[in-house]
Coordinates of C-alpha atoms in Angstrom, one line a residue:
Chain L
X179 CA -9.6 -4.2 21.2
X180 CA -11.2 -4.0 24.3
X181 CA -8.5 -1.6 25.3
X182 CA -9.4 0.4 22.7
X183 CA -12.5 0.6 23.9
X184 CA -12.1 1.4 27.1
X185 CA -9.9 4.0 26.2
X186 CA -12.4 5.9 23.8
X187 CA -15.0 5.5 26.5
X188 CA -13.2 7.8 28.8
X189 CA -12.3 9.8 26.3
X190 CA -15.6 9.9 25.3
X191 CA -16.8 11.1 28.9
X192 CA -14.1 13.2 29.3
X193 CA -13.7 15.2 26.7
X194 CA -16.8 15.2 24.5
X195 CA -19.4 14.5 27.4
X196 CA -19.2 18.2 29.0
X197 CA -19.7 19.7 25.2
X198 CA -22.9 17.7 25.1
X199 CA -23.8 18.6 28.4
X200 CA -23.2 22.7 27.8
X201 CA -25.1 22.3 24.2
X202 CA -28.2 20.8 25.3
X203 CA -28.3 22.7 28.5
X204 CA -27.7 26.2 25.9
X205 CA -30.9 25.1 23.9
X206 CA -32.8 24.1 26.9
X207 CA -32.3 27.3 28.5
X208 CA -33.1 29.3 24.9
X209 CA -36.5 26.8 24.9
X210 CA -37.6 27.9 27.8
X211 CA -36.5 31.3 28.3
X212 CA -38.6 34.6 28.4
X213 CA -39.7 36.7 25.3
X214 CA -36.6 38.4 25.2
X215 CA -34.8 35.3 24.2
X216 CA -37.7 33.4 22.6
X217 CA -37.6 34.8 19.5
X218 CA -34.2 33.4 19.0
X219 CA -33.9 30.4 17.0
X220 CA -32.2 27.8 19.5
X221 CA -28.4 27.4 18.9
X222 CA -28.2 24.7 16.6
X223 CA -25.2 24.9 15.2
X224 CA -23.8 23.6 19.7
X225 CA -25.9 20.7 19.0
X226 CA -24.3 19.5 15.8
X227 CA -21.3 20.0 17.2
X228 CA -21.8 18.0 19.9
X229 CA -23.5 15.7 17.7
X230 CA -20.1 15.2 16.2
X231 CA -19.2 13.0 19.6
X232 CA -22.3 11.6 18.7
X233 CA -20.8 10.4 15.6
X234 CA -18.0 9.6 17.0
X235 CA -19.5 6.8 19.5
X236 CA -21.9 5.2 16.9
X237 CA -18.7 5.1 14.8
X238 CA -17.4 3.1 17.9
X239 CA -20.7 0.8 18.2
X240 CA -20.2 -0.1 14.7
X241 CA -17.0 -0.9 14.8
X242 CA -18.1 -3.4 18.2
X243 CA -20.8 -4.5 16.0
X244 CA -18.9 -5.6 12.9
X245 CA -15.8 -7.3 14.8
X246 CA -18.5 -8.9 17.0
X247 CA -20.6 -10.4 14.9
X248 CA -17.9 -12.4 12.5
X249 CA -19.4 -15.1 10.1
X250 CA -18.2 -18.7 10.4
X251 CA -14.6 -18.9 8.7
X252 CA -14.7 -20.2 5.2
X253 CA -13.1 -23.7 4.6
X254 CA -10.5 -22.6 2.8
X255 CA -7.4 -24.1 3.7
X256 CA -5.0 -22.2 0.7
X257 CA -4.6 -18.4 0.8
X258 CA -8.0 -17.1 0.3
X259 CA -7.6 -13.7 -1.9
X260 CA -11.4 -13.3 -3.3
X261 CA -12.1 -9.8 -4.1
X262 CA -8.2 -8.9 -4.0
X263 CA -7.4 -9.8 -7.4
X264 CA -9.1 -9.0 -10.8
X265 CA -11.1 -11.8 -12.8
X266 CA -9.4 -13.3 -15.1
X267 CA -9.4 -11.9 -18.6
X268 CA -7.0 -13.0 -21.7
X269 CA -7.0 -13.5 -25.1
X270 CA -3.2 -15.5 -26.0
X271 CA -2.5 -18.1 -28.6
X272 CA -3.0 -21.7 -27.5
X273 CA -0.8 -24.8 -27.8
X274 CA -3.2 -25.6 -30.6
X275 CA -3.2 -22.6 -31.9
X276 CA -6.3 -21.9 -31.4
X277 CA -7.2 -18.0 -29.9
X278 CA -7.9 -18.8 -26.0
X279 CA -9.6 -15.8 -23.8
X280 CA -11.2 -16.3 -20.8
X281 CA -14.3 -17.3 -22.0
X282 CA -13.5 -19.9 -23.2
X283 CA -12.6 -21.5 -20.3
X284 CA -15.9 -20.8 -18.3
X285 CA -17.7 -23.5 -16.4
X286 CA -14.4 -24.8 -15.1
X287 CA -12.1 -23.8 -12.0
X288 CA -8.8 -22.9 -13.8
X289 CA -5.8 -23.3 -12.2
X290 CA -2.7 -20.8 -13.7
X291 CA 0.4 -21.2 -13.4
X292 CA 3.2 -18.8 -15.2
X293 CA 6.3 -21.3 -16.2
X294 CA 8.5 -21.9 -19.8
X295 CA 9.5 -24.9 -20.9
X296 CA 12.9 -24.4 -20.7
X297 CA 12.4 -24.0 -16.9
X298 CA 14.6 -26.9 -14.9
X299 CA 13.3 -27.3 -11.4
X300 CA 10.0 -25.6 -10.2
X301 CA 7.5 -25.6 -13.6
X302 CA 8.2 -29.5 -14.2
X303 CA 7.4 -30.2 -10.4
X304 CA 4.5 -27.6 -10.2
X305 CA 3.2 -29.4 -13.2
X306 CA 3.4 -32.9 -11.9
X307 CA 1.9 -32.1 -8.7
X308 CA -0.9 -30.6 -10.3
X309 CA -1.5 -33.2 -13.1
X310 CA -1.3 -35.6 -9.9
X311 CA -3.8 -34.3 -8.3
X312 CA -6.4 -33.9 -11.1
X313 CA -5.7 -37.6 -11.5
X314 CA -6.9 -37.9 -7.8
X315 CA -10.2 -35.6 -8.7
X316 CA -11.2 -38.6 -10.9
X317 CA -14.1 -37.7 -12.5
X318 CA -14.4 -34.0 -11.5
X319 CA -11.2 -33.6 -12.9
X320 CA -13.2 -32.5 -15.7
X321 CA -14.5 -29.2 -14.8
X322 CA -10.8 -28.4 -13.9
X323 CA -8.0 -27.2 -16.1
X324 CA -4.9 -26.4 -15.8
X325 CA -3.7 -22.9 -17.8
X326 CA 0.0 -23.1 -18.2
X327 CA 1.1 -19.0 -19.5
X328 CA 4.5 -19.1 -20.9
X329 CA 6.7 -16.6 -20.2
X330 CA 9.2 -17.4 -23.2
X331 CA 7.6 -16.6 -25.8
X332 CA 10.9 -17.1 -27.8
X333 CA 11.1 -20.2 -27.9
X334 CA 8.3 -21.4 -26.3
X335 CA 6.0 -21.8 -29.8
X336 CA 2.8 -23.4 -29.8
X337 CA 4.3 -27.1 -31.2
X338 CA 6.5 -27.0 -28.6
X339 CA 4.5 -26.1 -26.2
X340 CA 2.1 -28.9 -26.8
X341 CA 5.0 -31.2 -26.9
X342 CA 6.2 -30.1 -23.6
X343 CA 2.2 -30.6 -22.0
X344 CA 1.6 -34.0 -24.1
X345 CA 4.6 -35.6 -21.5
X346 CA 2.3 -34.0 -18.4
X347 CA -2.1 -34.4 -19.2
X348 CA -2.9 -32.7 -22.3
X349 CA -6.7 -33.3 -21.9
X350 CA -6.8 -31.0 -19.1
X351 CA -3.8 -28.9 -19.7
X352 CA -4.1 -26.1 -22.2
X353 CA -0.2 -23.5 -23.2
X354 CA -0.6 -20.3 -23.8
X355 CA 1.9 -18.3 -25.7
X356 CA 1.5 -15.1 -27.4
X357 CA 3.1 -11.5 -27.8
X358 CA 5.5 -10.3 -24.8
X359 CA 3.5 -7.2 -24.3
X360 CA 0.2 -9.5 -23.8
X361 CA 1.7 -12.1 -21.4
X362 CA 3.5 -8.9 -19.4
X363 CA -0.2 -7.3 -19.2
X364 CA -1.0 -11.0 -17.7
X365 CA 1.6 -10.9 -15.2
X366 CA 1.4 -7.8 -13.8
X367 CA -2.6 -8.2 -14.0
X368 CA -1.8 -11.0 -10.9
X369 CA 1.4 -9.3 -9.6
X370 CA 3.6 -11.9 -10.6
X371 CA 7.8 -11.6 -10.8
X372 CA 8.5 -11.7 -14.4
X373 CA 12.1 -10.6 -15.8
X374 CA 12.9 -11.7 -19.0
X375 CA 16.3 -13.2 -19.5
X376 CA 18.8 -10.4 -20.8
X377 CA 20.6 -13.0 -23.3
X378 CA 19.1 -16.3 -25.0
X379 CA 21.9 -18.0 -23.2
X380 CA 20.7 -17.2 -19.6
X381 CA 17.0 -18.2 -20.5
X382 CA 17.0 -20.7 -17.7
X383 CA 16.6 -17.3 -15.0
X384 CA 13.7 -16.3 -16.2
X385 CA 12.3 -15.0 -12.5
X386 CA 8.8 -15.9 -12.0
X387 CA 6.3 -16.9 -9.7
X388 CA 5.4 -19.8 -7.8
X389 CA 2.1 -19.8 -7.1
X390 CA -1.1 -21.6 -8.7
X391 CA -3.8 -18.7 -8.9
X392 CA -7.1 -20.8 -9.0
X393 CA -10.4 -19.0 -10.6
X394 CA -14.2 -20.6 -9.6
X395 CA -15.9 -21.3 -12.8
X396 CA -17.0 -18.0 -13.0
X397 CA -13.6 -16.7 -13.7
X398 CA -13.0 -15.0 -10.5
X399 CA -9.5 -15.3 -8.8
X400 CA -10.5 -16.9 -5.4
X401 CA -7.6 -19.0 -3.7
X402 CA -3.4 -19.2 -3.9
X403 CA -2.0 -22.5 -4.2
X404 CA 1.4 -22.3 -3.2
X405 CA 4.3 -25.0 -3.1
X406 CA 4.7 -25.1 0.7
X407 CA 0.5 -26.0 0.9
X408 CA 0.1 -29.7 1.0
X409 CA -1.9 -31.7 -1.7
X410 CA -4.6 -32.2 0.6
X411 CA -5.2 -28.7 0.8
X412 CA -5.4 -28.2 -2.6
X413 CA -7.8 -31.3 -3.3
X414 CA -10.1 -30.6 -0.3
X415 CA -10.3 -26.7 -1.8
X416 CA -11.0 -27.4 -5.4
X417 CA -13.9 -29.8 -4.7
X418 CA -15.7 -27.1 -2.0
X419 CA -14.9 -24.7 -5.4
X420 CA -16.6 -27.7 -7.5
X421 CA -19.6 -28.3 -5.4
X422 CA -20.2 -24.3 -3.8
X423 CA -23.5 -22.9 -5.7
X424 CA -22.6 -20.4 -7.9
Chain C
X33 CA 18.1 3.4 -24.9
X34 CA 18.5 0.9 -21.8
X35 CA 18.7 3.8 -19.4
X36 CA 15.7 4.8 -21.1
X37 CA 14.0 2.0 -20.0
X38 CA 14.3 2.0 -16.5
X39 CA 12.3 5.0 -16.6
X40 CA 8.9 3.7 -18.1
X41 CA 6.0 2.9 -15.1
X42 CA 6.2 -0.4 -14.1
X43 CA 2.8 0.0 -13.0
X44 CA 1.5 3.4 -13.9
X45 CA -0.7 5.1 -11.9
X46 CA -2.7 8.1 -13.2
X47 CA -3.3 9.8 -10.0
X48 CA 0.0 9.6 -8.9
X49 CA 1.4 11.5 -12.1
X50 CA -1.6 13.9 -12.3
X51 CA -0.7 14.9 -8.6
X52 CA 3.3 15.0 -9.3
X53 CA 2.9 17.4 -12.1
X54 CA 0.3 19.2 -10.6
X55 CA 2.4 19.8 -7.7
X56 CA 5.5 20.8 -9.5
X57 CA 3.8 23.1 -12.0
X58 CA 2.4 24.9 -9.1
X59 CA 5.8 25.1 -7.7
X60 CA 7.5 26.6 -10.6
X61 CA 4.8 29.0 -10.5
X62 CA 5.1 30.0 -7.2
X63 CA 8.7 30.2 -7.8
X64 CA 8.5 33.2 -10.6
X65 CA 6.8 34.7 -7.7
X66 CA 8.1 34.2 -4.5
X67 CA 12.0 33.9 -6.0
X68 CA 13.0 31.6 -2.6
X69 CA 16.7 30.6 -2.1
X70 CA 18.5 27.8 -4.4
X71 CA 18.6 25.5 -1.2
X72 CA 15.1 25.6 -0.3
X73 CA 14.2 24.8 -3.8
X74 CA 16.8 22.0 -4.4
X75 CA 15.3 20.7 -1.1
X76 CA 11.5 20.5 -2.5
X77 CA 13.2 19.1 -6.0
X78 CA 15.1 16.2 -4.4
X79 CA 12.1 15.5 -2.4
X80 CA 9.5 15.4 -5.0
X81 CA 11.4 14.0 -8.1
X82 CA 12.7 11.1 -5.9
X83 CA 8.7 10.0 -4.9
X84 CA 8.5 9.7 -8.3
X85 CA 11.6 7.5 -8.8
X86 CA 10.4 5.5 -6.2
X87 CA 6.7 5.1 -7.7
X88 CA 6.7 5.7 -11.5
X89 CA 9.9 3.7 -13.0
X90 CA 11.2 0.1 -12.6
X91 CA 12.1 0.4 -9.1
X92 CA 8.7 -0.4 -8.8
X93 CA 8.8 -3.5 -9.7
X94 CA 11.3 -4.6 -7.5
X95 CA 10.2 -3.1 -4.7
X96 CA 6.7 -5.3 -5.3
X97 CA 8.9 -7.8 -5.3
X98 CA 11.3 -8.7 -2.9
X99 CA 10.6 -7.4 0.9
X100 CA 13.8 -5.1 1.5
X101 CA 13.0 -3.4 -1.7
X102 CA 9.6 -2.9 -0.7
X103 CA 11.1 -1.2 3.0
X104 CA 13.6 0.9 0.9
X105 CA 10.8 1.8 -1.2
X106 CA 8.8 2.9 1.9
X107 CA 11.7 4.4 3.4
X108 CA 11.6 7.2 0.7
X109 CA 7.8 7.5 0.6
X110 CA 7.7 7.7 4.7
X111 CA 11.1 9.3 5.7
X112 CA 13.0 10.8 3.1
X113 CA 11.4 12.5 0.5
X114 CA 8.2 13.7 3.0
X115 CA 11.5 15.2 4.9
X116 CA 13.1 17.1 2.1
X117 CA 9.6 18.4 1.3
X118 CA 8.9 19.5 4.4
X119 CA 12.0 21.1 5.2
X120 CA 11.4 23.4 2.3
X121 CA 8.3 24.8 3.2
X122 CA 6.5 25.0 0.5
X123 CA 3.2 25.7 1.4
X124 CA 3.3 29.7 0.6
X125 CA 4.9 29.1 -2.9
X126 CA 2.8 26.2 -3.7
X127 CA -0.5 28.5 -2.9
X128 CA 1.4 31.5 -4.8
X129 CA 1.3 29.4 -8.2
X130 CA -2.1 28.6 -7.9
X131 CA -4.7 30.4 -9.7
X132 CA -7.3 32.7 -8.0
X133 CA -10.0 30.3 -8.0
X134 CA -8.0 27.6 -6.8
X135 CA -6.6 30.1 -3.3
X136 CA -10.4 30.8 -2.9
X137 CA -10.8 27.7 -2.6
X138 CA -8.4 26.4 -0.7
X139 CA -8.9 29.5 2.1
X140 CA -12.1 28.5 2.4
X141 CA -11.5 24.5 2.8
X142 CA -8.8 25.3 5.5
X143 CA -10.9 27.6 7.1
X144 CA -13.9 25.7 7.5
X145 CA -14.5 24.0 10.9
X146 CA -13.8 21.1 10.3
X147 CA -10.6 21.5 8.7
X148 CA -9.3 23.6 11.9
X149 CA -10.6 20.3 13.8
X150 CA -9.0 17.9 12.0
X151 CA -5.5 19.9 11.9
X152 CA -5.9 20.3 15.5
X153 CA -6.6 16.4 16.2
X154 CA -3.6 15.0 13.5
X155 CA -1.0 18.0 15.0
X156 CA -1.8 17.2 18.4
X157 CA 1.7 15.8 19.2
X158 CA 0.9 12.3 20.9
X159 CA -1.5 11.3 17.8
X160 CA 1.1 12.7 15.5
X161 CA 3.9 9.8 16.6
X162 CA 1.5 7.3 16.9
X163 CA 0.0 8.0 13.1
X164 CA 3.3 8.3 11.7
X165 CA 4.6 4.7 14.0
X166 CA 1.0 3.3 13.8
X167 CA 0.6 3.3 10.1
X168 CA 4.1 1.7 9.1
X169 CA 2.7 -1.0 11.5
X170 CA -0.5 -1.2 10.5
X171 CA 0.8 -2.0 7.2
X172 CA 3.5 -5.0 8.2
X173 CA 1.0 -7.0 9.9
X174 CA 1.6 -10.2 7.7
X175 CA -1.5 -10.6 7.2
X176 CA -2.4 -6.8 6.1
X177 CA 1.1 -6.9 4.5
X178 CA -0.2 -10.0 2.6
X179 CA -3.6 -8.2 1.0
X180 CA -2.1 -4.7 0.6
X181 CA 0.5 -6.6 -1.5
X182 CA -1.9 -8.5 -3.6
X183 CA -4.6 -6.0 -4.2
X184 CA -3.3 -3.2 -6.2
X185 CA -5.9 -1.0 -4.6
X186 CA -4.7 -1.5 -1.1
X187 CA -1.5 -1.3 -2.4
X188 CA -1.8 2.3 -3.5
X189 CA -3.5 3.0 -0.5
X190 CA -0.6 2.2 1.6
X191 CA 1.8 4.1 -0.5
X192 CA -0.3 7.0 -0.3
X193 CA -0.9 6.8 3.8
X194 CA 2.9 6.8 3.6
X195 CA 3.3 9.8 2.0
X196 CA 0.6 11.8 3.7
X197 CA 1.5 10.8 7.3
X198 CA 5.1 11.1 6.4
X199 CA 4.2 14.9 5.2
X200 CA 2.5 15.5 7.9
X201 CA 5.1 14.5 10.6
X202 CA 7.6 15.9 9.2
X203 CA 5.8 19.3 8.5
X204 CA 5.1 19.5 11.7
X205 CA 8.6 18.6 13.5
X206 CA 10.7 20.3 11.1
X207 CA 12.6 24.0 11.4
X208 CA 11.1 26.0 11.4
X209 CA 8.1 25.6 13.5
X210 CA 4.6 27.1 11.8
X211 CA 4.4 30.0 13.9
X212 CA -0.1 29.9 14.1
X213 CA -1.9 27.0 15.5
X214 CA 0.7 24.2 14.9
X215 CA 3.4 25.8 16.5
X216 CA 5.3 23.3 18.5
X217 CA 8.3 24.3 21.0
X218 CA 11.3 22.9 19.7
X219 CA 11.5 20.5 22.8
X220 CA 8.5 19.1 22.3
X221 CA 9.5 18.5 18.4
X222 CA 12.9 16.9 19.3
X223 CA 10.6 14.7 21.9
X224 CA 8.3 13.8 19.0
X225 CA 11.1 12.8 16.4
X226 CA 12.4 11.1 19.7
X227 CA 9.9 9.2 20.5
X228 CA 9.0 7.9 16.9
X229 CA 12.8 5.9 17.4
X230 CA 12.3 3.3 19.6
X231 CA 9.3 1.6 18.1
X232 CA 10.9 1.4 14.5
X233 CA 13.7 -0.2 16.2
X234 CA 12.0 -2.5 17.9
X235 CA 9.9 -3.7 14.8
X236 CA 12.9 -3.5 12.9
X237 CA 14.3 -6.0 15.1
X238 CA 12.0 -8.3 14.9
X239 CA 11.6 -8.8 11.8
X240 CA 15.4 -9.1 11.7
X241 CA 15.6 -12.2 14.3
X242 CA 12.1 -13.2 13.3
X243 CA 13.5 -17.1 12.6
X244 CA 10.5 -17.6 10.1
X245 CA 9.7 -16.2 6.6
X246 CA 6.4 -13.2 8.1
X247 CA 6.1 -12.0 4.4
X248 CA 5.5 -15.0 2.1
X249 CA 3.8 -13.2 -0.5
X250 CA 7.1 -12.4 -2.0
X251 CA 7.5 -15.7 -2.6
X252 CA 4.4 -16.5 -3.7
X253 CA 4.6 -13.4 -6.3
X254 CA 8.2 -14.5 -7.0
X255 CA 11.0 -12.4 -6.3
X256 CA 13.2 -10.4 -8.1
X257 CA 16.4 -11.2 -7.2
X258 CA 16.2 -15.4 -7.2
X259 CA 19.5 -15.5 -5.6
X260 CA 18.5 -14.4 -2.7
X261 CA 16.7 -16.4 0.0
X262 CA 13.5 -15.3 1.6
X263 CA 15.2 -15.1 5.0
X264 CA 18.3 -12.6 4.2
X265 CA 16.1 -10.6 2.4
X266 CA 13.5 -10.7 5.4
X267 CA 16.6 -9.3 7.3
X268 CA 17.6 -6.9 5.2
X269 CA 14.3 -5.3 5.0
X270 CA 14.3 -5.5 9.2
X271 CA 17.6 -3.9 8.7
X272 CA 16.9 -1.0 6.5
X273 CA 13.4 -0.2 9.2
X274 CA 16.0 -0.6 11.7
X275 CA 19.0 1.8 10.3
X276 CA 17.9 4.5 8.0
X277 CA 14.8 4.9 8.9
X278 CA 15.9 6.0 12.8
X279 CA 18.5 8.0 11.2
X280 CA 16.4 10.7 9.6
X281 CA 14.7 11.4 13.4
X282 CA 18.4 12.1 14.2
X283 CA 19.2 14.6 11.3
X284 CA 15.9 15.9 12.1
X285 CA 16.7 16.2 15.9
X286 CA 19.8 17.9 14.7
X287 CA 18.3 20.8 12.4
X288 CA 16.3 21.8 14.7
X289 CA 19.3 22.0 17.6
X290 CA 21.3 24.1 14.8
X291 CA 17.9 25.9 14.5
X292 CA 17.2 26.9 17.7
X293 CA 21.1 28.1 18.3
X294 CA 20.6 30.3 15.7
X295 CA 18.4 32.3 17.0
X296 CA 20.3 33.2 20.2
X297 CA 18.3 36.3 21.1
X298 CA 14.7 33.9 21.5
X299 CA 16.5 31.3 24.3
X300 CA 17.8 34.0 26.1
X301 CA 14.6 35.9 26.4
X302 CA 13.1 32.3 27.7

């Protein structure tokens, strides 16, 4: 950076310092010339050109200026992504079959995770964790829920859905099923892998993501929980969501 | 029907089609015009029809999603189509098709001031390499890398820089030279398509022997191919920066050789 700065300083006196110079000195000598020149209107036009270095070093200050004067870091320990990603907007069949959007879930931090039921390794353990630490939250467990969007909507119906949450925290848990084109909207809303499986036999490769996409209360995506973070993280971020003034 | 499929936007982007067609109607305009030879047209055809392959079918959706996917992706938006583009000139035809309004237009934009200024800052031939480097960069700092990935605004945004500083290089180091104010000797081109090499490589490289996943939103985002583990496709993509990439300087390097021997009479006069 400083580099940089040095650099554009010389450049600055080099190359755009002399077209200043000539351009002031032009009007200057049209200002106070004799009658013959007085008439003239004063060349103008040189000093907005050289007002383009101008430009060009206040661009530079600015650029010191916002680098220099950084704000404290926020305490986010998982991937901060507020303001990257849209806010959260759905409307998908529940595991109660009930119609869930977004608004419904407002007030609370949501934490969504795309999974199916028939998945073998990551969903079950994603869930766990997560259903482990709400269980750590205690009471403020109860501004949080958990939005599990299934990505096999084959066979993932809303009984079995519920089934499959029932053996996890149902109280804070809510499935969400619905119409492939809706749930592919979803997915690509957060730029998440989603293939569905070419045969039903192969329905165990679904590709999908890994990551927990966590909304504040006010539905806006704010952090990435991803497997590799450790619970702490994820605890000590959730209650700074709870407890930041909205 | 399957084929057909392949073909629908992963992630459709309404500027990016509007500019396409816009770009090729004007072409085939200019075309019934200017009548230019087969090659030159095939050229701009292979160029333009394969930045839309790249951008408007499913191959977007792997390139979002694994890394080397992503570099082949950028390899076409940065190298190869801006090079096919630009080897077929088509700036006269492209202005031929246009209607009148539009070449009023456009000869006043280019030449207004500031246009001349900014042609002669981005053709200047040192801040030509280190926009066309600088950008590719720019965009695989892990951390930028990270946010462009995850934002589908950024995201465009770096596709686009690609494009537009991949035009520009290559318009500019290509046979043949512009003849007016961008005219470059064809040393000082080779030099240019020269000197863009080594820092490809170099970043190429490291991302090869980086011992570390640098991009982890792919795994984040899930990736396409599950098979395949974060670090050999992390090498791939180091690979295909590494390879390719370098390669189209050479075939460049190598036109305009062929270029400049064809022209016997000009290097002897010199």
């Amino acid at each position: 950076m400083e580099l940089w700065i040095q650099t554009s300083a010389v450049v600055f006196q080099n190359e755009y310092a002399p077209q200043f110079r000539q351009a002031v000195n032009a009007v200057m000598r049209q200002a106070s010339s004799d009658s013959k020149y007085s008439n003239r209107l004063p060349n103008i036009w040189s000093l907005v050109y050289a007002s383009a270095s101008v430009r060009f070093l206040v661009f530079i200050i600015l650029a010191i200026g916002l680098t220099g004067c950084k704000s404290e870091p926020p305490p986010w320990r998982l991937s901060d992504i507020s303001g990257h990603l849209p806010d959260l907007e759905f409307s998908l069949i529940s595991d109660k079959e009930t119609q869930v959007t977004a608004q419904t879930l407002k007030g609370k931090l949501v934490l969504m995770y795309f999974g199916f039921t028939h998945c073998a390794a990551e969903c079950p353990l994603a869930m766990t964790r997560l259903v482990h630490i709400l269980q750590k939250l205690g009471e403020d467990a109860d501004r949080v829920h958990i939005l599990f969007v299934s990505l096999d909507p084959g066979r993932d119906t809303p009984p079995v859905l519920h089934r499959y949450l029932a053996s996890f925290d149902s109280a804070h848990a809510t499935g969400v099923t619905g119409n492939e084109e809706a749930i592919v909207e979803l997915v690509k809303r957060y730029r998440s892998a989603y293939r569905p499986a070419t045969d039903a036999g192969a329905a165990n490769d679904i590709s999908h993501s890994a990551v927990v996409y966590i909304f504040d209360t006010q539905g806006q995506a704010r952090l990435l929980f991803s497997p590799a973070d450790p619970d702490e993280n994820l605890m000590s971020d959730l209650l700074h969501l709870l407890h930041e003034s909205p | 029907m399957e084929v057909f499929l392949w073909f629908v936007p992963w992630e459709e982007s309404i500027t990016f089609i509007a500019v396409i067609s816009v770009v090729a109607i004007l072409y085939i305009n200019g075309c019934a015009e200017c009548h230019p030879p087969f090659r030159q047209k095939l050229y701009f055809w292979v160029g333009l029809v394969s930045l839309y392959i790249v951008s408007q079918t499913q191959f977007e959706y792997y390139s979002e999603h694994e890394f080397f996917m992503h570099r082949l992706q950028h390899v076409v938006l940065h190298h190869f189509a801006p090079f096919f583009i630009a080897l077929s000139r088509p700036g006269a035809i492209l202005f031929a098709g246009m209607p009148l309004e539009g070449k009023r237009w456009i000869r006043t934009i280019l030449q207004s001031r500031l246009a001349q200024q900014l042609l002669a800052i981005v053709c200047q031939p040192v801040i030509a390499v280190i926009l066309f480097d600088g950008l590719i960069f720019f965009w695989l700092l892990p951390s930028i890398h990270f946010i462009a990935m995850i934002d589908w605004r950024l995201y465009r945004v770096m596709n686009w820089s690609a494009i537009i500083t991949g035009l520009m290089f290559w318009s500019l180091v290509l046979p043949p030279s512009p003849q007016k104010s961008a005219y470059r000797s064809a040393g000082c081109r080779i030099a240019m398509m020269l000197a863009v090499i080594p820092p490809q490589i170099v970043v190429g490289a490291l991302i090869f022997f980086a011992p570390q996943e640098l991009y982890p939103i792919y795994t984040l985002c899930g990736r396409a191919f599950t098979h395949l583990d974060p670090l050999t496709d992390q090498q791939i993509g180091g690979l295909i920066m590494w390879i390719p990439a370098s390669m189209m300087s050479v075939i460049g390097i190598m036109l305009v050789i062929s270029n400049e021997l064809r022209q016997p009479k000009r290097v002897m006069s010199k």
